[in-house]
PDB file of C-alpha atoms in Angstrom:
ATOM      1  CA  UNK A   1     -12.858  27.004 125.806  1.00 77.00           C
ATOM      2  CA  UNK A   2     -14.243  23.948 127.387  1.00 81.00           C
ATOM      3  CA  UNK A   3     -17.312  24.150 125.644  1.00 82.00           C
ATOM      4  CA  UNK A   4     -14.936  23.340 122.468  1.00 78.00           C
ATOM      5  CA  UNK A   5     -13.017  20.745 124.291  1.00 82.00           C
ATOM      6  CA  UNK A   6     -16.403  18.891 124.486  1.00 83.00           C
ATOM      7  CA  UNK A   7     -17.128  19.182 120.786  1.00 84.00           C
ATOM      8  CA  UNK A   8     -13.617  17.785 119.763  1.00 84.00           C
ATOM      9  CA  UNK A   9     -14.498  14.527 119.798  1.00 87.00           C
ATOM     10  CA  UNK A  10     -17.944  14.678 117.883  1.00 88.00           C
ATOM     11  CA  UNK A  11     -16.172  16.736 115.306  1.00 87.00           C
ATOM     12  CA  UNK A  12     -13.685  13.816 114.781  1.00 88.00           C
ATOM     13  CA  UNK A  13     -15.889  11.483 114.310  1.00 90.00           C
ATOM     14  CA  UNK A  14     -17.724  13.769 111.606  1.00 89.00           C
ATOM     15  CA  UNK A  15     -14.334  14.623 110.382  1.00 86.00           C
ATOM     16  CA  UNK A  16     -13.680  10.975 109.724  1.00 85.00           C
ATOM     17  CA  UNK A  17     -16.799  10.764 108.080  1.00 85.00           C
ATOM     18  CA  UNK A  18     -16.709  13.118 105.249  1.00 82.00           C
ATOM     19  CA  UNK A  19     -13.389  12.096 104.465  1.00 79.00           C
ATOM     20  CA  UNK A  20     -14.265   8.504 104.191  1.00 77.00           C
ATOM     21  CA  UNK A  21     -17.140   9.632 101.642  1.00 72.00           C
ATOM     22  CA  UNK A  22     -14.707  11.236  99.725  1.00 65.00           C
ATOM     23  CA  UNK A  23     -12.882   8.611  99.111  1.00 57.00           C
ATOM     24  CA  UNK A  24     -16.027   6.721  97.431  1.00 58.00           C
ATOM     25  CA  UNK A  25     -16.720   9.797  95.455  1.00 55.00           C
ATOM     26  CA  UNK A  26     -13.520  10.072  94.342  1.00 58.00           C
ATOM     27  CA  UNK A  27     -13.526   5.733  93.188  1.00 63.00           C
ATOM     28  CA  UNK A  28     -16.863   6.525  91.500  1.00 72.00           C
ATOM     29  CA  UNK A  29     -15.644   9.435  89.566  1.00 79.00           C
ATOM     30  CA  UNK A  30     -12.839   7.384  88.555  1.00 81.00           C
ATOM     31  CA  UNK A  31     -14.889   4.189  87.226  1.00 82.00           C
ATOM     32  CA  UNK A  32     -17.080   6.621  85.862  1.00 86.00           C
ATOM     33  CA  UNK A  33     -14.591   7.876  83.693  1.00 89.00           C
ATOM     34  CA  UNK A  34     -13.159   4.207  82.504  1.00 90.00           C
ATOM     35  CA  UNK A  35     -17.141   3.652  81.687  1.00 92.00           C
ATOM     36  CA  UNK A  36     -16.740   6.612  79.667  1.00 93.00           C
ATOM     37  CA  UNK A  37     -13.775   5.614  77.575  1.00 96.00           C
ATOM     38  CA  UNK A  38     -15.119   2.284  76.803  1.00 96.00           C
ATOM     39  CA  UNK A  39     -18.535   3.434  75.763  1.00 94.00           C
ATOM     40  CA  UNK A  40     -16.960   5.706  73.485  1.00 95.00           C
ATOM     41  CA  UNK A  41     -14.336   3.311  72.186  1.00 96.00           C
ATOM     42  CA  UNK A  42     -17.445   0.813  71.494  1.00 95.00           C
ATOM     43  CA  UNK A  43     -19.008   3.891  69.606  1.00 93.00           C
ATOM     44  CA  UNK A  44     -16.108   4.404  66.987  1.00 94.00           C
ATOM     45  CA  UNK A  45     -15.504   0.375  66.736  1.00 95.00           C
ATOM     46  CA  UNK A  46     -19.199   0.407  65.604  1.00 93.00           C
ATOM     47  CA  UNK A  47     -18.715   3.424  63.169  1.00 92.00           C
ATOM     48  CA  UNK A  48     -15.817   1.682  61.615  1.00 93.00           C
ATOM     49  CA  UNK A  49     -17.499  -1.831  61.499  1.00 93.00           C
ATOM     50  CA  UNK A  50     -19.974   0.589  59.378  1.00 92.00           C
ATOM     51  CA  UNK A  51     -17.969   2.418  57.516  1.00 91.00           C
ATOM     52  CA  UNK A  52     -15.561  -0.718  56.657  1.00 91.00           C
ATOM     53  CA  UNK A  53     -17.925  -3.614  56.174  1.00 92.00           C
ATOM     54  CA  UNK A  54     -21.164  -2.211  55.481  1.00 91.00           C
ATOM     55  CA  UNK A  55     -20.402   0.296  52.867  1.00 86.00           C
ATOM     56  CA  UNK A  56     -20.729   3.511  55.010  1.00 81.00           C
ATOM     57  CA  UNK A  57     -24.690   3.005  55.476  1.00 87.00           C
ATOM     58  CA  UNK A  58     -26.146   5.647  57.648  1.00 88.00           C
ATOM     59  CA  UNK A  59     -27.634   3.979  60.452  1.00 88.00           C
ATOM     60  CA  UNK A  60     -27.470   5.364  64.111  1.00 89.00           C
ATOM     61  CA  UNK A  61     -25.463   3.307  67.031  1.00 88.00           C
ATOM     62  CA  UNK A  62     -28.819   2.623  68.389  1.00 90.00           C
ATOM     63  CA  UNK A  63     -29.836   0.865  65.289  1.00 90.00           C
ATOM     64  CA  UNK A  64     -26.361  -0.600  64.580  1.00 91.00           C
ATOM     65  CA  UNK A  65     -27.211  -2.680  67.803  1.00 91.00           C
ATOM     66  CA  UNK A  66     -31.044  -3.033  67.254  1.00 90.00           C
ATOM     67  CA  UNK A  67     -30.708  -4.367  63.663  1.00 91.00           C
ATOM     68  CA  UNK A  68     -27.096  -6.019  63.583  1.00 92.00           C
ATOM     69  CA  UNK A  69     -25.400  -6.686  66.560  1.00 91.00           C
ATOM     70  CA  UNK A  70     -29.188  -8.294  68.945  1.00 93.00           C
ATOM     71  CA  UNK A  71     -29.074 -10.503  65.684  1.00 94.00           C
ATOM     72  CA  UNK A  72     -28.940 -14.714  66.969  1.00 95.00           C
ATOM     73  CA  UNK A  73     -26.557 -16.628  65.226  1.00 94.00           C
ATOM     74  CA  UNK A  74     -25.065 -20.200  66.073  1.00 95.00           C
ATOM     75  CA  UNK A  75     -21.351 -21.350  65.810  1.00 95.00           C
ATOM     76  CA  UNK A  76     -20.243 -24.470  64.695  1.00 95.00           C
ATOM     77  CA  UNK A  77     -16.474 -26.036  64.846  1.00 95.00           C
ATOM     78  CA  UNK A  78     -16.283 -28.810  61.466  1.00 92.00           C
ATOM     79  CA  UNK A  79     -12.543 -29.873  61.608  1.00 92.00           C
ATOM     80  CA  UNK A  80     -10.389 -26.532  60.246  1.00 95.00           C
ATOM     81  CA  UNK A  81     -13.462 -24.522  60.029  1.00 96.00           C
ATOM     82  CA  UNK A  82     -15.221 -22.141  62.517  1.00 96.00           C
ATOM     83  CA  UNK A  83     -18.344 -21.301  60.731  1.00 96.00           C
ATOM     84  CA  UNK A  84     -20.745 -18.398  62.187  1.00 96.00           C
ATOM     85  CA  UNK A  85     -24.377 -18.399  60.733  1.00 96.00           C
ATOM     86  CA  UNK A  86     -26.450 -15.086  61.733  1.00 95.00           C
ATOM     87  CA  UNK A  87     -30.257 -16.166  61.521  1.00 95.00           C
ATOM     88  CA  UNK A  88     -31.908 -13.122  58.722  1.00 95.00           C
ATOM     89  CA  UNK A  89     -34.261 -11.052  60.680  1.00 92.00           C
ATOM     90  CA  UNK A  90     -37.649  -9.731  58.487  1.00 92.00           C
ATOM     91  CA  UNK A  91     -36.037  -6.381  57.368  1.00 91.00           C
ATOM     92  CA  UNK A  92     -34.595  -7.731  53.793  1.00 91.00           C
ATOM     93  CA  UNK A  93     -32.902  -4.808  53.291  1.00 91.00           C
ATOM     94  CA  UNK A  94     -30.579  -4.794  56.291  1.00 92.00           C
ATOM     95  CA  UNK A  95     -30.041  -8.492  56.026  1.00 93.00           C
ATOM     96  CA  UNK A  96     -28.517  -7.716  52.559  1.00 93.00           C
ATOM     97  CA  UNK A  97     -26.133  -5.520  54.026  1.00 93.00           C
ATOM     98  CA  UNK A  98     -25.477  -8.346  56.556  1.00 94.00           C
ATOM     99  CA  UNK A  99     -24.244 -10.689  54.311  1.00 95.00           C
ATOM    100  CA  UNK A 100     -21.893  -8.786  52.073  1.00 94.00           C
ATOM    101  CA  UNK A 101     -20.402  -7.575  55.430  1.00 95.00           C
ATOM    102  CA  UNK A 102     -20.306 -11.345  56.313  1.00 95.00           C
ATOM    103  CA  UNK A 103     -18.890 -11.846  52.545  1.00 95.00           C
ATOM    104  CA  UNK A 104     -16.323  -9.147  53.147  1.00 94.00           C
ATOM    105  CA  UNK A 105     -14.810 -10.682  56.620  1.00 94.00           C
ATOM    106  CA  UNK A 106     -15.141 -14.242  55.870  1.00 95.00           C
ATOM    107  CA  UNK A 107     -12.704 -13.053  52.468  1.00 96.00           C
ATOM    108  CA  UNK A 108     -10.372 -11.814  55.018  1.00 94.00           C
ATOM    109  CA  UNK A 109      -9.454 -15.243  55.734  1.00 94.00           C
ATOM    110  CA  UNK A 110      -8.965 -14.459  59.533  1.00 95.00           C
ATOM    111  CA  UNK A 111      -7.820 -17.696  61.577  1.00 96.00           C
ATOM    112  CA  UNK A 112      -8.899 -17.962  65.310  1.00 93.00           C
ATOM    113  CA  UNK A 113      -7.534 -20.901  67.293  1.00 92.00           C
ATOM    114  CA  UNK A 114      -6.061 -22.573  63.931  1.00 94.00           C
ATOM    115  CA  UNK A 115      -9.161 -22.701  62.619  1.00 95.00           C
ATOM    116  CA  UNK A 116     -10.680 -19.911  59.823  1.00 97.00           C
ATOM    117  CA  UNK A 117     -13.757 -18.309  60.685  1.00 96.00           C
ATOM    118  CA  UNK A 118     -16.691 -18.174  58.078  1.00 97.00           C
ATOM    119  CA  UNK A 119     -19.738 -15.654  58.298  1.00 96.00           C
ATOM    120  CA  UNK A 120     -22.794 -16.114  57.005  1.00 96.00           C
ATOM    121  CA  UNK A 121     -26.159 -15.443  57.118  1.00 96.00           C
ATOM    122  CA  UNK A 122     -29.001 -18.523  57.442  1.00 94.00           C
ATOM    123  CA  UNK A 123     -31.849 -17.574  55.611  1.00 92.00           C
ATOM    124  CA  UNK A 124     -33.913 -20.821  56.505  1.00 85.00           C
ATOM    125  CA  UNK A 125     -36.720 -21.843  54.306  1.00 68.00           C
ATOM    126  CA  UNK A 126     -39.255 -19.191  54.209  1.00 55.00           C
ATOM    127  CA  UNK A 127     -36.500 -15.949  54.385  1.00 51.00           C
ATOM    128  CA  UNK A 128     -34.544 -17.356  51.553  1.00 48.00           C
ATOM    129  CA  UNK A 129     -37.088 -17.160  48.760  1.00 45.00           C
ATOM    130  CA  UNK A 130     -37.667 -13.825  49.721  1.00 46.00           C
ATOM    131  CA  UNK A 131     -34.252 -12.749  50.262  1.00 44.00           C
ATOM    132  CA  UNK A 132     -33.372 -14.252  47.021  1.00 44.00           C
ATOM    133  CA  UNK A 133     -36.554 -11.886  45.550  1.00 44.00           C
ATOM    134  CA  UNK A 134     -35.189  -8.783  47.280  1.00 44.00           C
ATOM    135  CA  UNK A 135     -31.420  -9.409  45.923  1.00 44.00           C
ATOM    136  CA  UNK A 136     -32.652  -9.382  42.138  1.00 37.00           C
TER     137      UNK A 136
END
């Protein structure tokens, strides 16, 4: 018996500290879970940016974001206009589906801080005479 009385206070202290690494585990497991929802909810926007604006094309999440969404662009404010340019990458193809998804949203006439945003893409100088080749 006061063999045990001895050990009471070291099996407090451990006591104390399991429970206090529950507690973490249990915050983890919870932020782990919000992570979840919003990586899923990013997934279906993404489908039905597809499915809506670029006419369904098959094209994985992985690509969506390699080929579409890493694209640079530049934004410029001129008086009642917010215009967004999207600089074409090399792959014609997908740049082509780029800009009649920019063509469909920009004809939504959507208005963002009284001013109506315009999508585009910017072909510069050398893309443009090809793109133009590859639209024909």
């Amino acid at each position: 018996m006061e063999e045990l009385k001895k050990r009471l206070p070291t099996l407090e202290t451990r006591k104390a500290e399991l429970e206090s690494r529950k507690e973490i585990y249990q915050a983890d497991t919870e932020l782990d879970q919000v992570m979840t929802v919003f990586k899923l909810g990013f997934a279906l926007i993404c489908e039905w940016v597809l499915r809506e604006y670029f006419g369904g094309m098959r094209l994985s999440l992985y690509g969506f974001m390699r080929y579409i969404l890493s694209l640079p662009g530049t934004r410029t404010l001129e008086g009642k206009l917010e215009h967004i340019r999207i600089k074409a990458s090399p792959n014609k193809e997908m740049m082509l589906a780029v800009e009649a998804a920019c063509e469909r949203v920009s004809a939504l006439g959507i208005v963002r801080n009284g001013r109506k945003v315009r999508l585009s893409v910017d072909w510069g100088s050398d893309a443009r005479m090809h793109g133009a080749k590859g639209a024909k």
